[in-house]
PDB file of C-alpha atoms in Angstrom:
ATOM      1  CA  MET A  29       6.631  31.733  25.560  1.00  0.00           C
ATOM      2  CA  PRO A  30       8.715  34.092  23.038  1.00  0.00           C
ATOM      3  CA  ARG A  31       7.582  37.445  22.616  1.00  0.00           C
ATOM      4  CA  VAL A  32       8.152  39.779  19.391  1.00  0.00           C
ATOM      5  CA  VAL A  33      10.050  43.060  20.567  1.00  0.00           C
ATOM      6  CA  VAL A  34       9.863  46.142  18.464  1.00  0.00           C
ATOM      7  CA  ASP A  35      12.412  48.817  18.876  1.00  0.00           C
ATOM      8  CA  VAL A  36      11.559  52.284  17.473  1.00  0.00           C
ATOM      9  CA  MET A  37      13.994  55.040  17.098  1.00  0.00           C
ATOM     10  CA  LEU A  38      14.243  58.520  15.517  1.00  0.00           C
ATOM     11  CA  LYS A  39      16.010  58.103  12.003  1.00  0.00           C
ATOM     12  CA  PRO A  40      19.465  59.320  12.277  1.00  0.00           C
ATOM     13  CA  GLU A  41      19.019  62.818  10.481  1.00  0.00           C
ATOM     14  CA  ILE A  42      16.150  63.513  12.867  1.00  0.00           C
ATOM     15  CA  LEU A  43      17.269  65.854  16.011  1.00  0.00           C
ATOM     16  CA  ASP A  44      16.923  63.945  19.129  1.00  0.00           C
ATOM     17  CA  PRO A  45      16.324  66.806  21.742  1.00  0.00           C
ATOM     18  CA  GLN A  46      15.887  64.170  24.597  1.00  0.00           C
ATOM     19  CA  GLY A  47      19.010  62.526  24.010  1.00  0.00           C
ATOM     20  CA  GLN A  48      20.712  65.600  23.721  1.00  0.00           C
ATOM     21  CA  ALA A  49      19.685  66.622  27.165  1.00  0.00           C
ATOM     22  CA  VAL A  50      20.642  63.242  28.436  1.00  0.00           C
ATOM     23  CA  ALA A  51      24.243  63.359  26.889  1.00  0.00           C
ATOM     24  CA  ASN A  52      24.545  67.184  28.043  1.00  0.00           C
ATOM     25  CA  ALA A  53      23.736  65.975  31.868  1.00  0.00           C
ATOM     26  CA  LEU A  54      26.284  63.155  31.815  1.00  0.00           C
ATOM     27  CA  PRO A  55      29.370  65.466  32.677  1.00  0.00           C
ATOM     28  CA  ARG A  56      27.407  66.871  35.615  1.00  0.00           C
ATOM     29  CA  LEU A  57      27.304  63.032  36.520  1.00  0.00           C
ATOM     30  CA  GLY A  58      31.117  62.543  36.096  1.00  0.00           C
ATOM     31  CA  VAL A  59      30.645  60.878  32.633  1.00  0.00           C
ATOM     32  CA  THR A  60      32.749  62.274  30.324  1.00  0.00           C
ATOM     33  CA  ASP A  61      33.371  59.305  27.732  1.00  0.00           C
ATOM     34  CA  VAL A  62      30.031  59.398  25.880  1.00  0.00           C
ATOM     35  CA  ALA A  63      29.787  60.908  22.557  1.00  0.00           C
ATOM     36  CA  SER A  64      26.057  60.864  22.058  1.00  0.00           C
ATOM     37  CA  VAL A  65      22.650  59.542  23.116  1.00  0.00           C
ATOM     38  CA  ARG A  66      19.696  58.810  21.082  1.00  0.00           C
ATOM     39  CA  ILE A  67      16.486  58.029  22.946  1.00  0.00           C
ATOM     40  CA  GLY A  68      13.550  55.297  21.421  1.00  0.00           C
ATOM     41  CA  ARG A  69      11.017  53.198  23.105  1.00  0.00           C
ATOM     42  CA  ARG A  70      10.790  49.434  23.146  1.00  0.00           C
ATOM     43  CA  VAL A  71       7.448  47.542  22.531  1.00  0.00           C
ATOM     44  CA  GLU A  72       6.844  43.776  23.797  1.00  0.00           C
ATOM     45  CA  ILE A  73       4.047  42.165  21.816  1.00  0.00           C
ATOM     46  CA  GLU A  74       2.875  38.595  23.134  1.00  0.00           C
ATOM     47  CA  PHE A  75       0.527  36.799  20.605  1.00  0.00           C
ATOM     48  CA  THR A  76      -1.963  34.524  21.611  1.00  0.00           C
ATOM     49  CA  GLY A  77      -0.559  31.944  19.642  1.00  0.00           C
ATOM     50  CA  GLU A  78       2.626  31.515  17.696  1.00  0.00           C
ATOM     51  CA  PRO A  79       4.812  34.867  17.528  1.00  0.00           C
ATOM     52  CA  ASP A  80       3.895  36.432  14.279  1.00  0.00           C
ATOM     53  CA  LEU A  81       6.644  38.500  13.019  1.00  0.00           C
ATOM     54  CA  ASP A  82       4.932  39.649   9.783  1.00  0.00           C
ATOM     55  CA  ARG A  83       1.781  41.096  12.105  1.00  0.00           C
ATOM     56  CA  ALA A  84       4.109  42.129  14.077  1.00  0.00           C
ATOM     57  CA  ARG A  85       5.938  44.330  11.413  1.00  0.00           C
ATOM     58  CA  GLU A  86       2.466  45.810  10.179  1.00  0.00           C
ATOM     59  CA  ILE A  87       1.494  46.902  13.888  1.00  0.00           C
ATOM     60  CA  ALA A  88       5.003  48.795  13.932  1.00  0.00           C
ATOM     61  CA  ASP A  89       4.413  50.316  10.529  1.00  0.00           C
ATOM     62  CA  LYS A  90       0.774  51.026  10.765  1.00  0.00           C
ATOM     63  CA  LEU A  91       0.450  52.195  14.741  1.00  0.00           C
ATOM     64  CA  LEU A  92       3.901  52.361  16.708  1.00  0.00           C
ATOM     65  CA  ALA A  93       6.210  54.270  14.435  1.00  0.00           C
ATOM     66  CA  ASN A  94       5.861  57.309  12.415  1.00  0.00           C
ATOM     67  CA  PRO A  95       7.489  56.066   9.092  1.00  0.00           C
ATOM     68  CA  VAL A  96       8.433  59.706   8.565  1.00  0.00           C
ATOM     69  CA  ILE A  97      10.702  60.234  11.225  1.00  0.00           C
ATOM     70  CA  GLU A  98      10.933  56.639  13.050  1.00  0.00           C
ATOM     71  CA  ASP A  99      12.832  53.628  12.308  1.00  0.00           C
ATOM     72  CA  PHE A 100      11.885  50.148  13.568  1.00  0.00           C
ATOM     73  CA  THR A 101      13.180  46.832  13.878  1.00  0.00           C
ATOM     74  CA  VAL A 102      11.333  43.711  14.842  1.00  0.00           C
ATOM     75  CA  ARG A 103      12.476  40.641  16.440  1.00  0.00           C
ATOM     76  CA  LEU A 104      11.409  37.104  18.634  1.00  0.00           C
ATOM     77  CA  VAL A 105      13.144  37.126  22.314  1.00  0.00           C
ATOM     78  CA  GLU A 106      12.652  34.016  24.091  1.00  0.00           C
ATOM     79  CA  ALA A 107      11.726  34.591  27.764  1.00  0.00           C
ATOM     80  CA  ASP A 108      15.336  33.189  28.997  1.00  0.00           C
ATOM     81  CA  ASP A 109      17.129  35.766  26.481  1.00  0.00           C
ATOM     82  CA  ALA A 110      15.345  38.984  28.425  1.00  0.00           C
ATOM     83  CA  VAL A 111      18.530  39.838  30.397  1.00  0.00           C
ATOM     84  CA  GLU A 112      17.924  43.096  32.519  1.00  0.00           C
ATOM     85  CA  ALA A 113      21.128  45.459  33.814  1.00  0.00           C
ATOM     86  CA  ARG A 114      20.049  46.419  37.089  1.00  0.00           C
ATOM     87  CA  PRO A 115      21.429  48.490  39.835  1.00  0.00           C
TER      88      PRO A 115
END
């Protein structure tokens, strides 16, 4: 069954201390070709019936994201499209 995925990120003009901490730690791991890192969160919503993107946008706007400092995107993902990178 398709899921609705909401990605929430800090707006570009908002300082991201978590992202900066990760970016600063990468050289200690030998990674020197990363210019910047931004940290966000992914929320997956499964509806009981057909996925409702408008309802998901409303949920994201009112509950999942702080519109003053965060942006969000809403998209439909098929179960087959959920590809994970594993070590």
